[in-house]
Short mmCIF file of C-alpha atoms in Angstrom, two decimals:
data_model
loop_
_atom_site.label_atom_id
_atom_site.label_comp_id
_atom_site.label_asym_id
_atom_site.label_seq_id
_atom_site.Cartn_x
_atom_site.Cartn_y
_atom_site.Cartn_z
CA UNK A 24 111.24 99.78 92.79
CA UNK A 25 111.65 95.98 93.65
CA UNK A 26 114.91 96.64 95.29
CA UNK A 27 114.48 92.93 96.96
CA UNK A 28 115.76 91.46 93.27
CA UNK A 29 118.06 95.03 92.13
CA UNK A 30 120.84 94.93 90.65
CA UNK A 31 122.95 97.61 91.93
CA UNK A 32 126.01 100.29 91.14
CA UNK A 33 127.39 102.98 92.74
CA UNK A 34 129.92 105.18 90.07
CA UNK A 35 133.22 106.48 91.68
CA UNK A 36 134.84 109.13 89.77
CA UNK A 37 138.48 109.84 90.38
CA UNK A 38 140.01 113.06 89.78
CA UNK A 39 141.06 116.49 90.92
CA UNK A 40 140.37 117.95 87.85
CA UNK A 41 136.51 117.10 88.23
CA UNK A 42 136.68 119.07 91.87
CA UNK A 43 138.66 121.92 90.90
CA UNK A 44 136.07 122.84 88.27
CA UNK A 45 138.93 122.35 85.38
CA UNK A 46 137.00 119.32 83.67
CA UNK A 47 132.83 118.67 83.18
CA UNK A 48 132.50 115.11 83.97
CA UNK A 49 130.04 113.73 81.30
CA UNK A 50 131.54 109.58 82.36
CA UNK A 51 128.39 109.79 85.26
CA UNK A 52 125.79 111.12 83.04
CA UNK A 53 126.32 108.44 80.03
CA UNK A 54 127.20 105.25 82.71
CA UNK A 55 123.73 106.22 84.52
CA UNK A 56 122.13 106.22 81.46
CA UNK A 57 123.39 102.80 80.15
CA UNK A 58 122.84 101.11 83.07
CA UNK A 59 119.39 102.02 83.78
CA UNK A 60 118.37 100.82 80.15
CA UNK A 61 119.66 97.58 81.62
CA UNK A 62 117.75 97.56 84.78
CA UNK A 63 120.59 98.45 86.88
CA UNK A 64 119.59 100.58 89.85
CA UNK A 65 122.47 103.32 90.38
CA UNK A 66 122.59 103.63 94.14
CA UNK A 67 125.19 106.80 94.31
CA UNK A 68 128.03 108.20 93.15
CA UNK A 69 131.09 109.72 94.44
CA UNK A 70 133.78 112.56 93.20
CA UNK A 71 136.55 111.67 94.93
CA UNK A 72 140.39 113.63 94.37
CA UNK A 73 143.72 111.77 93.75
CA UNK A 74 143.92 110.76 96.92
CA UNK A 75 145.10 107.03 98.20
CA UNK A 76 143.29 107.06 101.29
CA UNK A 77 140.08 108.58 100.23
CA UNK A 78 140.29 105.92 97.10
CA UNK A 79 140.54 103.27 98.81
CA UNK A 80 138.32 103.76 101.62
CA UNK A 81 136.15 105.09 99.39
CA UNK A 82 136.68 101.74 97.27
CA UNK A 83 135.83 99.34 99.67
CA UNK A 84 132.90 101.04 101.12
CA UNK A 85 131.33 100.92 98.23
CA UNK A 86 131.74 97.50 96.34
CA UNK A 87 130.98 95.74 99.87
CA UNK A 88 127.39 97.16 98.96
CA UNK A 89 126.41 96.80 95.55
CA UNK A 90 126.52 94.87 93.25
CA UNK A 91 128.74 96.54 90.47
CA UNK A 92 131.16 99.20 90.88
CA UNK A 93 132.82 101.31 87.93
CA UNK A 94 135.21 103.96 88.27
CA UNK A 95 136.58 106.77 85.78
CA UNK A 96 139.75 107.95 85.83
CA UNK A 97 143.40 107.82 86.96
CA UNK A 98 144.96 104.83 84.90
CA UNK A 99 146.97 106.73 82.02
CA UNK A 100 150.89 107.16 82.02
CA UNK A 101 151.71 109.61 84.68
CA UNK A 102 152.46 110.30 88.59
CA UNK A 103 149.08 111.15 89.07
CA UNK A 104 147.01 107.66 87.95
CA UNK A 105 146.55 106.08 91.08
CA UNK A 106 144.16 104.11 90.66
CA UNK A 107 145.66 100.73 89.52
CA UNK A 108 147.37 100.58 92.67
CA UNK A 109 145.01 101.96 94.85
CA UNK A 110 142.52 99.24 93.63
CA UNK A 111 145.07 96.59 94.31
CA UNK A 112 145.73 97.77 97.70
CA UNK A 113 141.86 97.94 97.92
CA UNK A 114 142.22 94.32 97.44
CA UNK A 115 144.55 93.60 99.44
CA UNK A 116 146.84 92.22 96.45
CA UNK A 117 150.02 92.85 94.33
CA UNK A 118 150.30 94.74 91.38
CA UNK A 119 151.45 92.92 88.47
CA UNK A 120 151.84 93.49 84.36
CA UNK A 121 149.41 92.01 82.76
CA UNK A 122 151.01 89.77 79.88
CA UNK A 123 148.44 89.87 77.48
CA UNK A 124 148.10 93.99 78.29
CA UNK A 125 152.14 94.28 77.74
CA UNK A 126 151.59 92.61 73.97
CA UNK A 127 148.55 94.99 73.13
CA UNK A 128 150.83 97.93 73.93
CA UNK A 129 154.12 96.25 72.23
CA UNK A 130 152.09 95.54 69.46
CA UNK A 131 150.54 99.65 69.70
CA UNK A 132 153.47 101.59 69.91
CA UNK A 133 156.70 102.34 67.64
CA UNK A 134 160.06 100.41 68.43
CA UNK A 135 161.44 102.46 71.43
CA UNK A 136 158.21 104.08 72.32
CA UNK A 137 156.98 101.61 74.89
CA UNK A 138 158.40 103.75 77.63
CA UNK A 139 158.45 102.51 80.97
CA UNK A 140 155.34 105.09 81.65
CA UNK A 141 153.47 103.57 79.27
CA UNK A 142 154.24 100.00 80.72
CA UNK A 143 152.57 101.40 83.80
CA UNK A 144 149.37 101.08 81.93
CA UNK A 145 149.67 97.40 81.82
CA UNK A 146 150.21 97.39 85.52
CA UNK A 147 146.55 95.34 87.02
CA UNK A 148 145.99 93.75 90.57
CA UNK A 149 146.90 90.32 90.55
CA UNK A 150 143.37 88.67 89.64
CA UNK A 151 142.31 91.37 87.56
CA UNK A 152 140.68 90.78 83.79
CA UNK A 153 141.01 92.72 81.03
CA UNK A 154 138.88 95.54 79.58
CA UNK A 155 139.24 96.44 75.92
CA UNK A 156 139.64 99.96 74.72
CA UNK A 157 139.42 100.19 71.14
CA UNK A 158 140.51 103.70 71.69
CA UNK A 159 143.68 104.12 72.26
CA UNK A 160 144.82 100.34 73.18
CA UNK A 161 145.94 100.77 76.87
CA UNK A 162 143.31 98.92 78.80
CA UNK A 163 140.82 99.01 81.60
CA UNK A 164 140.24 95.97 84.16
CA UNK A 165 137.86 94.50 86.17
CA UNK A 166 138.92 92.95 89.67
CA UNK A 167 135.57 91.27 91.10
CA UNK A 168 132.62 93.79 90.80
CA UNK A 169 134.43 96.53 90.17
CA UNK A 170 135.47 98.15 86.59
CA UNK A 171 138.37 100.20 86.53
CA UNK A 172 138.23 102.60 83.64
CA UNK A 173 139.63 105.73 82.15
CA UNK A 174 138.72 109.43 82.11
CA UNK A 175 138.72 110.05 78.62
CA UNK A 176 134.80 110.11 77.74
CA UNK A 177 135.27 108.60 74.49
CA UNK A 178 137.33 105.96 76.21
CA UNK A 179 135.36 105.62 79.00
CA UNK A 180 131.95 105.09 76.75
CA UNK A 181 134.11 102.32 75.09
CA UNK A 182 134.98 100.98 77.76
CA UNK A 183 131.31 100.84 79.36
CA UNK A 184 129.64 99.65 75.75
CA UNK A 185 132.49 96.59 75.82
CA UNK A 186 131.75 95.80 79.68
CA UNK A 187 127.32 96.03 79.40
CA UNK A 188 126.60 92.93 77.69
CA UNK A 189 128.60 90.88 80.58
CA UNK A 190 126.27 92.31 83.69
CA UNK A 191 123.84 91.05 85.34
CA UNK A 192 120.61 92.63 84.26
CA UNK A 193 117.69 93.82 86.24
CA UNK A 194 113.76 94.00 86.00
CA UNK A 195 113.29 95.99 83.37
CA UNK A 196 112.67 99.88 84.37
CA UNK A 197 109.37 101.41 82.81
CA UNK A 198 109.44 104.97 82.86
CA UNK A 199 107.10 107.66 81.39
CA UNK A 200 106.75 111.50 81.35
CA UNK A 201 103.58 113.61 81.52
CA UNK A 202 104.28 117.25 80.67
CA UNK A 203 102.15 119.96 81.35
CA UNK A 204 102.50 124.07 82.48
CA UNK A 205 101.00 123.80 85.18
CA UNK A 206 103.11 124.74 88.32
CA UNK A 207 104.47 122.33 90.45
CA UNK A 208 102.91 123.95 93.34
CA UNK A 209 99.34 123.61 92.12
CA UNK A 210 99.69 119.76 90.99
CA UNK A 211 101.75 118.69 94.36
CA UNK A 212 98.73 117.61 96.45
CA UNK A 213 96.98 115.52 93.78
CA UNK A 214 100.80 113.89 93.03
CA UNK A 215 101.60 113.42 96.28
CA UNK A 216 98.35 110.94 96.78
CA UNK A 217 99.39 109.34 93.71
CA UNK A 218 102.93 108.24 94.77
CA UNK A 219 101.36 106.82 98.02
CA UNK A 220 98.63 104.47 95.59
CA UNK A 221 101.77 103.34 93.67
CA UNK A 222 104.27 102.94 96.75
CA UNK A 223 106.26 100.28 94.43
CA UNK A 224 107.09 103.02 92.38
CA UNK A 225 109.02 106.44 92.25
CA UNK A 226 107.02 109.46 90.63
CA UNK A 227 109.66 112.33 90.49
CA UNK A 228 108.32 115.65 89.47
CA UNK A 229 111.11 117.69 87.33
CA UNK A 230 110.10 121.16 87.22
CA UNK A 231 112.06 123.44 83.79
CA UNK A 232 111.51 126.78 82.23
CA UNK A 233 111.86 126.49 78.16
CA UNK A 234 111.56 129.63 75.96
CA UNK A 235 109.89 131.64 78.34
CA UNK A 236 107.78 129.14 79.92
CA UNK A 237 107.31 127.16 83.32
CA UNK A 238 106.75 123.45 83.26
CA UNK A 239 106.83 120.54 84.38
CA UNK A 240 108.22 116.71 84.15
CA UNK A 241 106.51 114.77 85.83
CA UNK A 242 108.31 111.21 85.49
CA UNK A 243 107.10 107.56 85.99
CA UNK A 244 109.52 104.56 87.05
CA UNK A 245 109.19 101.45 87.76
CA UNK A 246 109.46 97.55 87.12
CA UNK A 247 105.54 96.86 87.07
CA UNK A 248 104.23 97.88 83.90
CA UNK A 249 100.47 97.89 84.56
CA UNK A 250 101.23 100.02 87.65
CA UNK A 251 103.11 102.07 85.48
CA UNK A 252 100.60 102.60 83.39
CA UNK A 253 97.89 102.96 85.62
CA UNK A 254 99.72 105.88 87.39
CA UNK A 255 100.58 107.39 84.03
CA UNK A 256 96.83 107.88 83.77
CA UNK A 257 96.04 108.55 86.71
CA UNK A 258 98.54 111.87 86.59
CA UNK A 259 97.05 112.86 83.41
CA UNK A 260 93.71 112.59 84.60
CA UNK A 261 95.03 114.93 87.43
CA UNK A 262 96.50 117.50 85.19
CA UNK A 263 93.21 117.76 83.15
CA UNK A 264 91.26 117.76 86.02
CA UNK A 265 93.61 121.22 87.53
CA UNK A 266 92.87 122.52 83.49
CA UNK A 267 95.98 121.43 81.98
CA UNK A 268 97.09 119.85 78.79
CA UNK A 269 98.93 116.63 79.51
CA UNK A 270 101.39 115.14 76.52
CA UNK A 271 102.27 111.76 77.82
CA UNK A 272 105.48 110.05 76.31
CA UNK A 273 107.35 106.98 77.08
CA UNK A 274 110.81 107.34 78.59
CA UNK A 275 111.75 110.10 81.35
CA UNK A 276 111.07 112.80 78.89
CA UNK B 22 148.16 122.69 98.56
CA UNK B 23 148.50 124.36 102.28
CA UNK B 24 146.20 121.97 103.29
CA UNK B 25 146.87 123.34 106.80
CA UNK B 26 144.60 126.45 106.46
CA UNK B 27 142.72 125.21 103.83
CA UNK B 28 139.01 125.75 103.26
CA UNK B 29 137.11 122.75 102.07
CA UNK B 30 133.48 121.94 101.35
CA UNK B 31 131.68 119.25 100.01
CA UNK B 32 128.58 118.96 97.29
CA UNK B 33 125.83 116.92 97.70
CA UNK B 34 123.55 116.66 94.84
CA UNK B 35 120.27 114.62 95.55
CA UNK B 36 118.00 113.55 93.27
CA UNK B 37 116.86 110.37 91.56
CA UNK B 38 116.45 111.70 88.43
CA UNK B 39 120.68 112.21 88.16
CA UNK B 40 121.56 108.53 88.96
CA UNK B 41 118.70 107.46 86.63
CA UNK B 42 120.66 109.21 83.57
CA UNK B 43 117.51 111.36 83.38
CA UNK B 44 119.42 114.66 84.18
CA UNK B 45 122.98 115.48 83.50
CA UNK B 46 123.73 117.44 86.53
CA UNK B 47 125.66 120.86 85.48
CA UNK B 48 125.69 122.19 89.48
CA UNK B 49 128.62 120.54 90.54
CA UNK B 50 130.70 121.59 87.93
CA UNK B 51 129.61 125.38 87.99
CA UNK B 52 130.38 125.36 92.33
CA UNK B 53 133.26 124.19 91.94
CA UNK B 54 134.42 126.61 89.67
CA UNK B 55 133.37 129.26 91.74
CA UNK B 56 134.29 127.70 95.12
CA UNK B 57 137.89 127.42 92.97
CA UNK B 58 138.26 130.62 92.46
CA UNK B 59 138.02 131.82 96.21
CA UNK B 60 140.70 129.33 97.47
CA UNK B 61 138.04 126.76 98.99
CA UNK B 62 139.00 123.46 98.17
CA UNK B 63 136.03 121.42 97.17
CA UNK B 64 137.04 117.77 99.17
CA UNK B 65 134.74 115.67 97.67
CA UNK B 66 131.24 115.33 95.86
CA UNK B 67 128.19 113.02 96.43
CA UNK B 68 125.27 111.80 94.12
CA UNK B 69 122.45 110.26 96.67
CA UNK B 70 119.06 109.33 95.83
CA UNK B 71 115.66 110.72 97.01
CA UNK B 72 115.97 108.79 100.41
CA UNK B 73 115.56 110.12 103.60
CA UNK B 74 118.50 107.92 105.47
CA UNK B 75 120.93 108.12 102.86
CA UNK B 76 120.40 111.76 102.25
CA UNK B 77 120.95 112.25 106.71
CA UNK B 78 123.84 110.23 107.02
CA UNK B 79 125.76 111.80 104.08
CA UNK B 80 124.94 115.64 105.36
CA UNK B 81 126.35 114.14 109.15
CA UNK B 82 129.70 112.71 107.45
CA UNK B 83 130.58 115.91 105.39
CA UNK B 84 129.86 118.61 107.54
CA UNK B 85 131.43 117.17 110.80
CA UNK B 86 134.94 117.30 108.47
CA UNK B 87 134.17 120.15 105.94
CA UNK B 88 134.17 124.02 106.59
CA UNK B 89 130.95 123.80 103.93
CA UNK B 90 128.26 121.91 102.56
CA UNK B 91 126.29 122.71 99.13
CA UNK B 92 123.81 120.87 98.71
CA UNK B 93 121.55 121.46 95.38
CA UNK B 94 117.88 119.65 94.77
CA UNK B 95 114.74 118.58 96.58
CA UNK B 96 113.48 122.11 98.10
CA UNK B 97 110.60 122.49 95.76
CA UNK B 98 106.82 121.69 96.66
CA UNK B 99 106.14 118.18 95.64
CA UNK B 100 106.35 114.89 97.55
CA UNK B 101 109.66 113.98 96.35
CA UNK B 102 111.15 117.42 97.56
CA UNK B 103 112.77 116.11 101.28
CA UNK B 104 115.88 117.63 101.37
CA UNK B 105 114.27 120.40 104.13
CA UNK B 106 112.80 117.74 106.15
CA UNK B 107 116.21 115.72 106.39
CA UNK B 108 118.43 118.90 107.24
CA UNK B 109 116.33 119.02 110.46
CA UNK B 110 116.95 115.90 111.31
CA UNK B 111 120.41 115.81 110.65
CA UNK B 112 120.77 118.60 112.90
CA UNK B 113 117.80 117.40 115.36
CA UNK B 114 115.96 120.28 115.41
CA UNK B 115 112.10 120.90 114.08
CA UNK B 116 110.98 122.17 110.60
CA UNK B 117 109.04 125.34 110.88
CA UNK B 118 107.78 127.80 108.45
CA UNK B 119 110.46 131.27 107.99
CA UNK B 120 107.82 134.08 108.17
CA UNK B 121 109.89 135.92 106.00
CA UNK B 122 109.19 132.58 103.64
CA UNK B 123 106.05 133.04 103.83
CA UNK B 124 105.98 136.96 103.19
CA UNK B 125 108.29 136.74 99.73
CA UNK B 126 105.77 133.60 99.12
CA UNK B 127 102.89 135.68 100.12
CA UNK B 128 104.20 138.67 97.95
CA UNK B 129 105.12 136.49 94.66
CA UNK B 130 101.52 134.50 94.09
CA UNK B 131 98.31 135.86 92.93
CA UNK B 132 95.51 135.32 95.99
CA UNK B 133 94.53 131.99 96.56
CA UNK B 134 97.61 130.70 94.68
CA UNK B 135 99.50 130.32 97.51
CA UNK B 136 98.49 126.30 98.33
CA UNK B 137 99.66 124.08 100.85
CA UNK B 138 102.35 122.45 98.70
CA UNK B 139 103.97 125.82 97.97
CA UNK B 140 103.72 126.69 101.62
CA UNK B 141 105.74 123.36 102.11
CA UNK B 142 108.70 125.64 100.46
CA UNK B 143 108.79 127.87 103.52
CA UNK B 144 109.80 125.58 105.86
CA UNK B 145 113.65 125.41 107.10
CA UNK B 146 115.02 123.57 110.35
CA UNK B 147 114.65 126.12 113.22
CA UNK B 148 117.71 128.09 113.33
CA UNK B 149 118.47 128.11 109.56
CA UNK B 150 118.70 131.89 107.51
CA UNK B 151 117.26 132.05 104.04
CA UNK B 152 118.94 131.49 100.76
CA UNK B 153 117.46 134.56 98.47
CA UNK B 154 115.87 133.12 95.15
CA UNK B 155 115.90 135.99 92.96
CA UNK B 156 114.32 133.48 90.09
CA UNK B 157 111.47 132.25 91.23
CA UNK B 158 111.33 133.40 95.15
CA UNK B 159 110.84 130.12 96.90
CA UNK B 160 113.94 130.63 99.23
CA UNK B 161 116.91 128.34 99.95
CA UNK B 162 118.95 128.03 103.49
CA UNK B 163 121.97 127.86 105.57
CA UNK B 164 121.70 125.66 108.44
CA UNK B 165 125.30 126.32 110.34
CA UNK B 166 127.40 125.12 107.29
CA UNK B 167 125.30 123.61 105.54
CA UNK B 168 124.01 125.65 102.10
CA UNK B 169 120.75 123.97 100.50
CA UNK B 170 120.24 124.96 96.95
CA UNK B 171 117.70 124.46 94.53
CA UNK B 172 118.31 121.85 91.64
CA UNK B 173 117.49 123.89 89.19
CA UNK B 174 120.61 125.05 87.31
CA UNK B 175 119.27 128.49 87.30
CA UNK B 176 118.42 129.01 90.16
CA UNK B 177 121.31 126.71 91.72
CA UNK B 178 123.75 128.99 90.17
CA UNK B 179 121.75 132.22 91.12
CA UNK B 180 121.48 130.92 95.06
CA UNK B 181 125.17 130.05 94.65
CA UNK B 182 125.90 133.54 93.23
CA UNK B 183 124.30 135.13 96.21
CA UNK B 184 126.12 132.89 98.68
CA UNK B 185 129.61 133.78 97.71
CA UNK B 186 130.61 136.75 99.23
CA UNK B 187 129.16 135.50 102.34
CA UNK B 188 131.89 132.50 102.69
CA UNK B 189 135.59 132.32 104.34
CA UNK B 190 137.83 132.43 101.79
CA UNK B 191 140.93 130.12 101.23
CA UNK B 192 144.62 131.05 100.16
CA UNK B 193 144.53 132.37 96.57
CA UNK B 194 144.95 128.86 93.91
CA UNK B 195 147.16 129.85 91.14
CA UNK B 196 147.65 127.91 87.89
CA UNK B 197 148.93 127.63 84.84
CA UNK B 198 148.85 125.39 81.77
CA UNK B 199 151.49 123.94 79.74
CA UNK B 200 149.96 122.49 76.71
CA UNK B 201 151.57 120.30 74.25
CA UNK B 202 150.99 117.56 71.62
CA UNK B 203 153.55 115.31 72.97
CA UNK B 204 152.49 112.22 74.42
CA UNK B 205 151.45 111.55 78.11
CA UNK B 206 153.77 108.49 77.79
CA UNK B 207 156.82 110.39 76.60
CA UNK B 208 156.52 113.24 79.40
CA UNK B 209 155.53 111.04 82.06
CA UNK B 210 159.12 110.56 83.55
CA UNK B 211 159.98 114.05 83.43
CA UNK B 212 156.76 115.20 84.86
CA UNK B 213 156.79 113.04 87.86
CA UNK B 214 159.97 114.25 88.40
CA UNK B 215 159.33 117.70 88.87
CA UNK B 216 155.73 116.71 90.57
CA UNK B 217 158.49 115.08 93.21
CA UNK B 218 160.31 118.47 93.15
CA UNK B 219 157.47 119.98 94.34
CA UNK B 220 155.30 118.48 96.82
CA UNK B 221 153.29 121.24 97.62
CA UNK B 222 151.89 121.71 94.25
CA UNK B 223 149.58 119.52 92.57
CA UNK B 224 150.44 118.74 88.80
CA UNK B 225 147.92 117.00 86.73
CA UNK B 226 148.42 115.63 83.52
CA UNK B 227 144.94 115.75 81.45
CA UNK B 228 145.54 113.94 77.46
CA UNK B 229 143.01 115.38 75.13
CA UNK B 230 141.80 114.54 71.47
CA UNK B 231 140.96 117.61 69.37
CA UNK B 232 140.79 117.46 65.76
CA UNK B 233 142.43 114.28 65.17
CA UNK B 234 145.17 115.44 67.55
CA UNK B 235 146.53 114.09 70.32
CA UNK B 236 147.52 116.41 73.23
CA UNK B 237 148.12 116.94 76.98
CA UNK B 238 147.51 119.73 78.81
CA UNK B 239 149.80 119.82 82.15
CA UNK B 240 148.00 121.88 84.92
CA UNK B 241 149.89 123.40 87.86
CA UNK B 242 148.16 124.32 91.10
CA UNK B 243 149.31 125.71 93.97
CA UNK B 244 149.31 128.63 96.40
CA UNK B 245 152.38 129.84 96.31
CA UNK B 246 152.90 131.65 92.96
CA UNK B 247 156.47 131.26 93.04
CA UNK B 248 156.76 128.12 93.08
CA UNK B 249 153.87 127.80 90.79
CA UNK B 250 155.80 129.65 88.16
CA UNK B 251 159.06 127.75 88.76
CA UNK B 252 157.39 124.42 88.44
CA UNK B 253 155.62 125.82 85.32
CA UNK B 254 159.14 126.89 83.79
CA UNK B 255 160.45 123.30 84.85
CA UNK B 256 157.33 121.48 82.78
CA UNK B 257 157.89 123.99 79.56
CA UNK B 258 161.85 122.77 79.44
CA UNK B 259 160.93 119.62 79.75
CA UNK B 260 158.24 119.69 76.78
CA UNK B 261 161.08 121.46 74.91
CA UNK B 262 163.85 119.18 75.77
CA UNK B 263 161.74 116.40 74.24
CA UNK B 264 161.21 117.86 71.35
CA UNK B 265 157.88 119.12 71.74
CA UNK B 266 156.42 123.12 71.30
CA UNK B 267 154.68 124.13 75.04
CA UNK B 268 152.39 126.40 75.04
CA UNK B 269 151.93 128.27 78.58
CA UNK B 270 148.61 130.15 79.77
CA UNK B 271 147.51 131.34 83.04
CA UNK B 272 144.56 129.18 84.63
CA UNK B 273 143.59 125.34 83.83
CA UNK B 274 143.61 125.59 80.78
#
């Protein structure tokens, strides 16, 4: 999928809660989403605990090899947001409060509220811009390619919307769906020799059961349009040919 | 959290169509509630693509410093389905077809149903035991400590279901939850405090909106109850002491 001119992420999302089974991340799901709309390959992602080491390394591994990072979690008030300072270590720099962060949050808060918790929150690595959150004030930053934001989804989704328009886009991603019941198993072969005729793009097949009945996905992608298409039709000539009704649909279905 | 003993495992969920946005993965969240609730400590959690060196080199780095793997995706019949194929490599052995695979294959599909591409869903590295699929029958397997699921969710969580009883299990995780409307910012002091009282525990502090209300919810984890309980005690007086009304409940709340 023209990965000589991609644009690239990987996703790091930072806390226990997410590995213990306590919380349901939906930040992954909605930042994949957004950024593939963009052109924006997302390369992995990670779940990693509230751990400095495993931050860190996990940090720098990443952002050496794409070309945006964007984590989730772990910058709120208490002992257990780490990841302002991991992120500076990351870096290699200081921690410092951000001036124009300090006024947001003295201009936020009651007389007496600003706590010295809360001033944590204004706490960036030196060299680190701003992110807005229209949510509840305390913001997110960006420190070269990688966007440090919170946990909160609603946050988080504010966070992502304010950061989008300032990346680097890709080639646009085409992407359509051909559904049919027919079972994977009988429409494999006949895929499978479409995927290698289209080798510049990805044909995934997505297999579901819905009231009662097996079917299947079987999705499109890539940056050439007119291959797109021509592999579109050539998978819904397949499913007709095995007897099947194909409804094709633009998008990943 | 007795990290001495401690059982750990890792996730691994592969597939294109989660880092594309397509598919909002629900696995990882449902094992690690259940790997939770049998003391294993879930280290860390991977998204990878559909790629064959990506998807190797990730299985090598967890289970060399995880009691367990989970892996969930890419066992099914189509071309995009390598998860099998990259196991065996990982662990350098050959791909061959289970004949008890084939049998429950053999068994499930109507004569002349059972094509090539299903038959592709027999094959495990040599050495691996089979996974039962009481959904659909197309097995998954264990390869030393390595679990390979189907994507699925239903079948994922059936596979995972049938795996449990079969795994070590880690010192018992209590927890409780002191919930509160105060702010993160206001407890933040106090909670780090008594996070520094007890080192063995883990205390998270996890702000929610609901209803127009701000809240917290202050988990404590641990394995020994005791001091579980005492921490727990420590958080409510503090939520009192600043003026706020705790409610306490067993679990994470």
């Amino acid at each position: 999928m023209g990965e000589q001119n991609s644009v690239t992420a990987a996703v790091i999302v930072i806390g226990n809660e997410i590995l213990s089974g306590r919380t349901h991340d939906t930040n992954l799901h909605y930042i994949a989403g957004v950024l593939t709309e963009r052109g924006i390959v997302m390369a992995e992602a990670r779940v990693v605990p509230d751990d400095e080491a495993v931050i860190i390394a996990t940090v720098n591994e990443l952002r050496a090899r794409n070309t945006y990072i964007f984590t989730t979690g772990g910058i709120g008030p208490t002992h257990d947001d780490i990841t302002s300072a991991c992120i500076a270590k990351a870096f290699g720099v200081a921690l410092h409060r951000h001036p124009v962060a300090v006024k947001l949050l003295e201009a936020h808060y009651e007389p007496g509220q600003l706590t010295e918790a809360r001033l944590k929150m204004t706490e960036v690595p030196v060299g680190a811009s701003l992110i807005d959150n229209p949510v509840s004030k305390a913001p997110g930053f960006r420190m070269e390619n990688v966007f440090v934001m919170a946990g909160v989804p609603r946050i988080a989704k504010a966070m992502m919307d304010g950061v989008l328009p300032t990346l680097l886009e890709g080639p646009p991603i085409h992407a359509t769906t051909v559904s049919c019941t027919l079972g994977e198993g009988v429409i494999a072969e006949g895929l499978g020799a479409i995927q290698a005729d289209y080798p510049g793009l990805s044909v995934g097949s997505y297999p579901y059961f819905r009231a009662g009945q097996i079917g299947v996905s079987l999705v499109t992608r890539g940056t050439d349009r007119a291959a797109v298409d021509a592999a579109t039709a050539a998978i819904k000539a397949l499913v007709e040919r095995l007897g099947g009704a194909a409804m094709v649909a633009e998008g990943m279905g």
